[in-house]
Coordinates of C-alpha atoms in Angstrom, one line a residue:
X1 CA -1.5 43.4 -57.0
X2 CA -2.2 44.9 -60.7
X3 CA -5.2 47.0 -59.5
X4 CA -4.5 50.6 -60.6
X5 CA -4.1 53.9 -59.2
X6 CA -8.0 54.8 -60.0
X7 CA -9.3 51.1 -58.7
X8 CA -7.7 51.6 -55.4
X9 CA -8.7 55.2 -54.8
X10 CA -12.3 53.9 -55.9
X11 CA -12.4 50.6 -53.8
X12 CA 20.1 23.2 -49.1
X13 CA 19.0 20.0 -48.8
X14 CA 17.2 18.1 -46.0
X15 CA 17.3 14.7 -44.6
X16 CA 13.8 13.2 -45.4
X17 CA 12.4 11.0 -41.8
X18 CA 9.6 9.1 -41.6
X19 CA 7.0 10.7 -39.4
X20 CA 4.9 9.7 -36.5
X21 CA 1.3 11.1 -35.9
X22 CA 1.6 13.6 -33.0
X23 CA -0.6 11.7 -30.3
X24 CA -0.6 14.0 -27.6
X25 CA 2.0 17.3 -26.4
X26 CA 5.7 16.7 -26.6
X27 CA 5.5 13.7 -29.0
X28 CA 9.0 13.0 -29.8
X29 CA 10.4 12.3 -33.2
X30 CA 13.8 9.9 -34.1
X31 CA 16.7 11.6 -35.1
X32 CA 17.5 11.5 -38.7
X33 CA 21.2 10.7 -37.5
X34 CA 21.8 9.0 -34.0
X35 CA 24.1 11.6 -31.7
X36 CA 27.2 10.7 -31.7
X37 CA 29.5 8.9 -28.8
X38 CA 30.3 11.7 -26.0
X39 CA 33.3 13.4 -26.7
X40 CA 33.9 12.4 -30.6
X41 CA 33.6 14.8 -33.1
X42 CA 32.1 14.6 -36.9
X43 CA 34.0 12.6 -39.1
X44 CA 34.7 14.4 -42.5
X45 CA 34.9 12.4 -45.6
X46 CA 37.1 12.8 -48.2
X47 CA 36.2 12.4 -52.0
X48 CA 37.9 11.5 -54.3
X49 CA 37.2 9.9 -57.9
X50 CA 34.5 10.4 -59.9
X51 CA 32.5 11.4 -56.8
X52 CA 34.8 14.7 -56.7
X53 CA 33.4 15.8 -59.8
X54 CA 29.3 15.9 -58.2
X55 CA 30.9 17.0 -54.9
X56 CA 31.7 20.2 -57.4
X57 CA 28.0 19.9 -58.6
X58 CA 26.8 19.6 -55.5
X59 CA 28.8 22.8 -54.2
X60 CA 27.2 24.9 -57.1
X61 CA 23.6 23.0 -57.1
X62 CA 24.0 24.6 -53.2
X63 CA 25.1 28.1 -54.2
X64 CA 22.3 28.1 -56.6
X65 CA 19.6 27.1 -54.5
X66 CA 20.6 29.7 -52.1
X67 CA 20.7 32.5 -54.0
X68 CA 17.5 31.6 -55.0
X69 CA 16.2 31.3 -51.2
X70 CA 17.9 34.5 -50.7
X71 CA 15.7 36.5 -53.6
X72 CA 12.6 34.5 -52.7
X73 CA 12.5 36.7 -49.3
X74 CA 13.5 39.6 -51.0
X75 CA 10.0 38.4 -53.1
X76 CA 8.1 37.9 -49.9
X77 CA 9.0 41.1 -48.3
X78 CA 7.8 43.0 -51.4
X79 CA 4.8 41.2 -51.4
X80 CA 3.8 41.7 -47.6
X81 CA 4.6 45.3 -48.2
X82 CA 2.9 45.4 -50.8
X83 CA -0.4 44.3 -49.7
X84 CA 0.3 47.1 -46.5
X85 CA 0.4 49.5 -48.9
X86 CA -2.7 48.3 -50.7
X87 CA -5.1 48.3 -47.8
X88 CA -3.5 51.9 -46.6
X89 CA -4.4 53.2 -50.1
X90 CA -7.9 51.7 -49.3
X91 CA -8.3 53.8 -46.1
X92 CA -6.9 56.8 -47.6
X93 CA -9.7 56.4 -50.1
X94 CA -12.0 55.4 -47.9
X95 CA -11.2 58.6 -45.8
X96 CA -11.3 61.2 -48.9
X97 CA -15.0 59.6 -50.1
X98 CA -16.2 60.5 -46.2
X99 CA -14.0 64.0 -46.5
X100 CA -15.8 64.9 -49.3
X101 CA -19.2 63.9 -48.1
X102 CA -18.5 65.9 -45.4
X103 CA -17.4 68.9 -47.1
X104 CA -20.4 69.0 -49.5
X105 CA -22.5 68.8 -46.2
X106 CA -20.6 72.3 -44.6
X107 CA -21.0 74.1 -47.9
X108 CA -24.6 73.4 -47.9
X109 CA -25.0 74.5 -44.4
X110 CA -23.0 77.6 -45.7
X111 CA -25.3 78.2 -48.3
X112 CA -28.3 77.8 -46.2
X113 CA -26.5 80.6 -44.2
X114 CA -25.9 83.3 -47.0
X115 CA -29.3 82.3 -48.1
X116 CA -30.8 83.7 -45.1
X117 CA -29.0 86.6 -44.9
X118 CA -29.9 87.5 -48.8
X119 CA -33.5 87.0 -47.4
X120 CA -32.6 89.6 -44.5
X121 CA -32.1 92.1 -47.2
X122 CA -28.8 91.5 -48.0
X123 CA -27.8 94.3 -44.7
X124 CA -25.5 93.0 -42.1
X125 CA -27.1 92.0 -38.6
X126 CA -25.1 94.7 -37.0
X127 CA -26.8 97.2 -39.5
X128 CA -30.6 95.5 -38.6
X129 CA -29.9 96.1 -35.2
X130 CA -28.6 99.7 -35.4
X131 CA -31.8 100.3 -37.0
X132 CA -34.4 98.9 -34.5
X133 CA -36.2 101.4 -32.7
X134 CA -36.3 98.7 -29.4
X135 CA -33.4 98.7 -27.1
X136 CA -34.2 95.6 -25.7
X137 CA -34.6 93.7 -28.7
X138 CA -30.8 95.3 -30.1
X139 CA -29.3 94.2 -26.8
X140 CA -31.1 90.5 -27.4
X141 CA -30.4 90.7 -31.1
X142 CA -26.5 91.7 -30.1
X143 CA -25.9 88.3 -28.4
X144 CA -27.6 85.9 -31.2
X145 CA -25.2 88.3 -33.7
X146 CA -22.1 87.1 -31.7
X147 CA -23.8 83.3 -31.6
X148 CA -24.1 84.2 -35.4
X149 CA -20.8 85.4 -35.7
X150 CA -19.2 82.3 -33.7
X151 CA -21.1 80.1 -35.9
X152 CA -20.3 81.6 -39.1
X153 CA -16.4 81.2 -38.2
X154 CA -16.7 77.7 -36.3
X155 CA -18.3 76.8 -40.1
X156 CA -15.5 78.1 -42.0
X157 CA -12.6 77.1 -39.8
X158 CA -14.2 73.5 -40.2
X159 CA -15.0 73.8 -43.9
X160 CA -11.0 74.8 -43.9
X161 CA -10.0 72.1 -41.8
X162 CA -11.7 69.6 -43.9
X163 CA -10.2 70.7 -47.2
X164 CA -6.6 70.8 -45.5
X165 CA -7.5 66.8 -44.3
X166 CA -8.7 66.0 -48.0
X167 CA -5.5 67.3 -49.3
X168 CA -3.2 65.9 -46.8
X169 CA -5.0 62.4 -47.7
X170 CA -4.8 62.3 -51.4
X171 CA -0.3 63.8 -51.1
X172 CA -0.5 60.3 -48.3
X173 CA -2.4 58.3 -51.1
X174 CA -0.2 59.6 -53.9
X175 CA 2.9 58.9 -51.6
X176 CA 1.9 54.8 -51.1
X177 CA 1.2 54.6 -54.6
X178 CA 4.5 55.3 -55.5
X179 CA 6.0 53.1 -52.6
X180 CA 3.8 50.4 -54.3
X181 CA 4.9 50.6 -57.7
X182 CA 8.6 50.7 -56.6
X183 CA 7.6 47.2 -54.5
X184 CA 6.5 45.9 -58.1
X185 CA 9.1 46.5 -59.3
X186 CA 11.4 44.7 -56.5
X187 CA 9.0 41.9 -56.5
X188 CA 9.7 41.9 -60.1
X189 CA 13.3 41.8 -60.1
X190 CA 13.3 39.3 -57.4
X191 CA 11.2 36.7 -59.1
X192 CA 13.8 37.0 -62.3
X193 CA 16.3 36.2 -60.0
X194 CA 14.8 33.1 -58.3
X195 CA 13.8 31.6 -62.0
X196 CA 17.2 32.7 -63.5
X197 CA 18.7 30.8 -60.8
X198 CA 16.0 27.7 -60.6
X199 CA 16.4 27.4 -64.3
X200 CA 20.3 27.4 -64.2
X201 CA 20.2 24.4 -61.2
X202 CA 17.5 22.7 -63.1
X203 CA 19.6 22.6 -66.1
X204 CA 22.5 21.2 -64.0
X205 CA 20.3 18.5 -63.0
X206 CA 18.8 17.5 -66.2
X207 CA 22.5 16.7 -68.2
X208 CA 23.2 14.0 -64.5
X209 CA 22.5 10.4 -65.5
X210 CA 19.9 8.5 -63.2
X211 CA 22.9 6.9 -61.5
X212 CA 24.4 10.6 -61.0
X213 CA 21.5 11.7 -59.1
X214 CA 21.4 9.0 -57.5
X215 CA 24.7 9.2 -56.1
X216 CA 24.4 13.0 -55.7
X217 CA 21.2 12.5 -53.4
X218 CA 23.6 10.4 -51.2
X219 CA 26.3 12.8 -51.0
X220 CA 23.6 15.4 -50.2
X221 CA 22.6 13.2 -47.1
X222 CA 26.1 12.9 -46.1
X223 CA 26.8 16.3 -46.2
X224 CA 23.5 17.0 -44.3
X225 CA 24.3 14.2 -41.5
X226 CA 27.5 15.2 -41.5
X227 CA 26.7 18.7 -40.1
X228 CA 23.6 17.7 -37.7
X229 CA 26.5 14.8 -36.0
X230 CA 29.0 18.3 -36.2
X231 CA 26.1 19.9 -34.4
X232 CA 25.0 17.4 -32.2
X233 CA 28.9 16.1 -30.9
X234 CA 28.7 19.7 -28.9
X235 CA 26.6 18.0 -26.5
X236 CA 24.1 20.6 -27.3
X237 CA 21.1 18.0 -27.0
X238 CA 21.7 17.7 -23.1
X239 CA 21.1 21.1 -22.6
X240 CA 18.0 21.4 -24.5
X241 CA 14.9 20.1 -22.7
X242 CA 12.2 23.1 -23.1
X243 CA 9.1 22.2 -23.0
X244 CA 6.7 23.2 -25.8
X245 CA 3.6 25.4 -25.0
X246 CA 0.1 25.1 -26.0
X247 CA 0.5 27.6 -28.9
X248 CA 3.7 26.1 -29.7
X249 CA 2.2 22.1 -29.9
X250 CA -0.3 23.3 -32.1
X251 CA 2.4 25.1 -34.2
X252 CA 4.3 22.2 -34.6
X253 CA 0.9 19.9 -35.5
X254 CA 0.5 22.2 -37.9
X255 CA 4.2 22.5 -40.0
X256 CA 4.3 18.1 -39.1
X257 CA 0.9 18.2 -40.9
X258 CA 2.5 19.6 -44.3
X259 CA 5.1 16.9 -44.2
X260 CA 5.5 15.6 -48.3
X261 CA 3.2 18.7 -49.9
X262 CA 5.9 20.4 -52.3
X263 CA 8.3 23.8 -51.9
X264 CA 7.7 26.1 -53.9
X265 CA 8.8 30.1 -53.7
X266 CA 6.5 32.6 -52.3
X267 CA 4.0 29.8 -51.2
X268 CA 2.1 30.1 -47.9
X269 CA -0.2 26.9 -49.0
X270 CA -2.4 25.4 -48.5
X271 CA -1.0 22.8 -50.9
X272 CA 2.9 24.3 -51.4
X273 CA 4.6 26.3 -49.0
X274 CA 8.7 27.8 -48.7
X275 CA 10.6 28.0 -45.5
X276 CA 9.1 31.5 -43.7
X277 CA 5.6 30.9 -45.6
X278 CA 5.7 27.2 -43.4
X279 CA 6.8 28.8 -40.4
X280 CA 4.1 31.9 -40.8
X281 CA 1.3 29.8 -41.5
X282 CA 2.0 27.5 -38.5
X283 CA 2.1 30.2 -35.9
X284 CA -1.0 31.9 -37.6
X285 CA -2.8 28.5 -37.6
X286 CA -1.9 28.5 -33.6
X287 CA -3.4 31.7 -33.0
X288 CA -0.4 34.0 -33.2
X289 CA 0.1 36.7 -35.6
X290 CA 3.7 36.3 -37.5
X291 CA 6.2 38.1 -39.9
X292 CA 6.2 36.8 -43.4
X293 CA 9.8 36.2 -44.4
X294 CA 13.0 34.4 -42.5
X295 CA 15.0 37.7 -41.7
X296 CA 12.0 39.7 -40.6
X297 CA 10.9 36.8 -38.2
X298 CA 14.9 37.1 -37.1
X299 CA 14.6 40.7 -36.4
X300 CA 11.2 41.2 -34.8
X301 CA 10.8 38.1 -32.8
X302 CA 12.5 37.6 -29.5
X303 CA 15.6 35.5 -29.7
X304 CA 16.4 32.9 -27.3
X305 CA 19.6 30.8 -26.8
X306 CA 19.8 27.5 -28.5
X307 CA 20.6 25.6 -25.3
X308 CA 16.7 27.2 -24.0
X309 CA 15.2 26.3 -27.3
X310 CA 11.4 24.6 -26.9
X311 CA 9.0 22.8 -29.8
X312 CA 8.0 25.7 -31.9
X313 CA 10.9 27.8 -31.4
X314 CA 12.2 28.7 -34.8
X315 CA 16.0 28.2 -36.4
X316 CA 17.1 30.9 -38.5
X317 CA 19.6 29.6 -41.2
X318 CA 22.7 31.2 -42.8
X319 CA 24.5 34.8 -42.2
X320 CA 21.8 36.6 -44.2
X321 CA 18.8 34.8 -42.5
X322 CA 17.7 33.3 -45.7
X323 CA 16.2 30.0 -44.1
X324 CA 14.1 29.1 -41.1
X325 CA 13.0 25.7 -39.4
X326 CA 10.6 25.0 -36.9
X327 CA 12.0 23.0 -34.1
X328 CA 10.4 20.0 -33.2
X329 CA 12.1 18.3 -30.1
X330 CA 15.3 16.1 -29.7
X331 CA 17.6 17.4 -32.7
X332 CA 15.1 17.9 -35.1
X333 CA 13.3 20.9 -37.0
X334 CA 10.5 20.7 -39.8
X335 CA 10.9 22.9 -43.1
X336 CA 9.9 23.4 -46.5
X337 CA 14.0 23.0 -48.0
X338 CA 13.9 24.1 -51.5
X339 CA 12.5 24.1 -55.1
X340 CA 12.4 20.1 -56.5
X341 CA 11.9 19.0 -52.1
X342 CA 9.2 19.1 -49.7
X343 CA 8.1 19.6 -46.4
X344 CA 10.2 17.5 -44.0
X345 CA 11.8 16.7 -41.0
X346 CA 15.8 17.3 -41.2
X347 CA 18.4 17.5 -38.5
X348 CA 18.7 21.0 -36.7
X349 CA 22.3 21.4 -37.2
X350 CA 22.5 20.1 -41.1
X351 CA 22.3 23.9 -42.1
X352 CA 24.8 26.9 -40.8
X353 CA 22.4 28.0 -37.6
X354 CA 22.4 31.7 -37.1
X355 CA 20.3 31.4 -34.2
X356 CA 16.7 30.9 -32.2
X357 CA 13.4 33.0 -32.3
X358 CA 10.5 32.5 -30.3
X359 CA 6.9 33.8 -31.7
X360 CA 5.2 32.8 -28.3
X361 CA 7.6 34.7 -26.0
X362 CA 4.8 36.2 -24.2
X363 CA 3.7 32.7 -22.9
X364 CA 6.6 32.7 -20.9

């Protein structure tokens, strides 16, 4: 986006699954963790020891990847509005070149006109006809001086009209390029936040031994399982059993297909992809337009209960929308996690769910 004012006038951590080719429609995919008995509930462990200190790291690797999700769809948004803008200011441009050629075109025509009348002697029709010696020919001359007179004004009112449409483009052109520079600098503010933030867990990372991280990834997966067997000891899988439609297999064939390519912010792949640019890029690839970022696809999508939820429905994640998941069937959603993961298949529950979209409503 750093073409200028005059060249546009002129122009969190998932559970990782091993993955099974989708053979045919509603292909089902193992469940990182097994439901739980009916009627138990999640157990919750404690810990203690030296595990209690990367529980703490944990915790605050967690807030900091978050806060960097949540300015990466600030980011996005900016950057979708952004390019709205853009190809408005294009049109506006577009409409003042075609203004303008129209315009020269009426004053030419308006020339012609005054030219003609010079050639007349420079006297008014009225005063040519007063003058004519023939009755008949100042009663036919009377009605081409009113054709004349019509034309003259029908000239004029549409030179006028013109000009007003000219002016009334560039104030509209004017008006987005301001909106666009004030989206820079969002976009700008946002990406300092997601590096301040990805530095600052990366740094947190970097001073853990090997065996730290190693036993950090593990309490990671137990927190992760932990929630999906909170989720899951509702009963909730029983009630789900919606059947994905065609839009919504090839959505999912689409977001399975990206399972191991990397995360990375503001990606909508091919090769790296986050959370809403996944989920946007499926839908797209299945024919269906989309919203760019996870809270827009929460407000402008039609939401369905999680007990109707089908293959392709989306999961929005935390208060704030921050994160979305594409739901694949028994438990389990796809999604692009966060920066240092990739693509993969996690439990639906092992996030906070805020709730269910559907992008193929219409289908119903």
């Amino acid at each position: 986006m750093g073409t200028g004012k005059r060249g546009l006038l002129a122009t969190a951590v998932a559970v990782v699954c091993a993955v099974t080719v989708l053979a045919a429609p509603g292909t089902a995919f193992a469940a990182p963790t097994p439901p739980p008995p009916p009627g138990t509930t999640a157990s919750v462990t404690v810990v203690d020891g030296p595990d209690k200190e990367l529980e703490a790291v944990r915790k605050k690797l967690d807030k900091l990847y978050r806060a960097a999700a949540v300015a990466t769809e600030e980011y996005n948004a900016a950057e979708e509005k952004a390019k709205k803008q853009s190809a408005e200011i294009v049109r506006l441009a577009e409409k003042i070149v075609k203004g303008r050629e129209r315009l020269d075109r009426l004053k030419e025509r308006a020339g012609a006109a005054a030219a003609a009348q010079y050639r007349g002697g420079g006297l008014p029709p009225e005063a040519r006809l007063v003058l004519s010696d023939s009755p008949q020919e100042f009663l036919d001359g009377a009605g081409r001086v009113r054709q004349g007179e019509h034309a003259t004004k029908g000239l004029l009112g549409e030179m006028s009209r013109t000009q007003q449409d000219l002016e009334q483009y560039a104030q509209d052109a004017d008006t987005q390029l301001k909106e666009l520079e004030a989206g820079r600098k969002a976009k700008a503010k946002a990406r300092k936040k997601i590096e301040k933030r990805i530095k600052a867990a990366e740094k947190v990372e970097s001073e853990l031994e090997e065996e730290e991280k190693e036993r950090l990834a593990r309490l990671e997966k137990q927190a992760a399982d932990q929630a999906q067997a909170g989720w899951l000891s509702s009963g909730i899988l029983d009630e789900i059993d919606g059947k994905a439609t065609k839009q919504g297999r090839e959505a999912v064939a689409y977001a399975t297909a990206q399972i191991g390519k990397p995360y990375q912010w503001g990606a909508e792949g091919p090769k790296t992809y986050d959370c809403s640019g996944l989920t946007s890029q499926a839908w797209m690839a299945a024919g269906r337009s989309m919203p760019r970022t996870s809270q827009a696809q929460w407000k402008q999508l039609e939401r369905v209960d999680i007990e109707d939820m089908r293959p392709g429905d989306l999961i929005i994640y935390f208060d704030d929308a921050s994160h979305v998941g594409m739901y694949v069937g028994d438990g389990i959603m796809v999604h692009a996690p966060r920066p240092g993961r990739s693509v993969t298949l996690a439990g639906a529950g092992s996030m906070p769910v805020l709730g269910a979209v559907r992008p193929d409503a219409a289908a119903d």
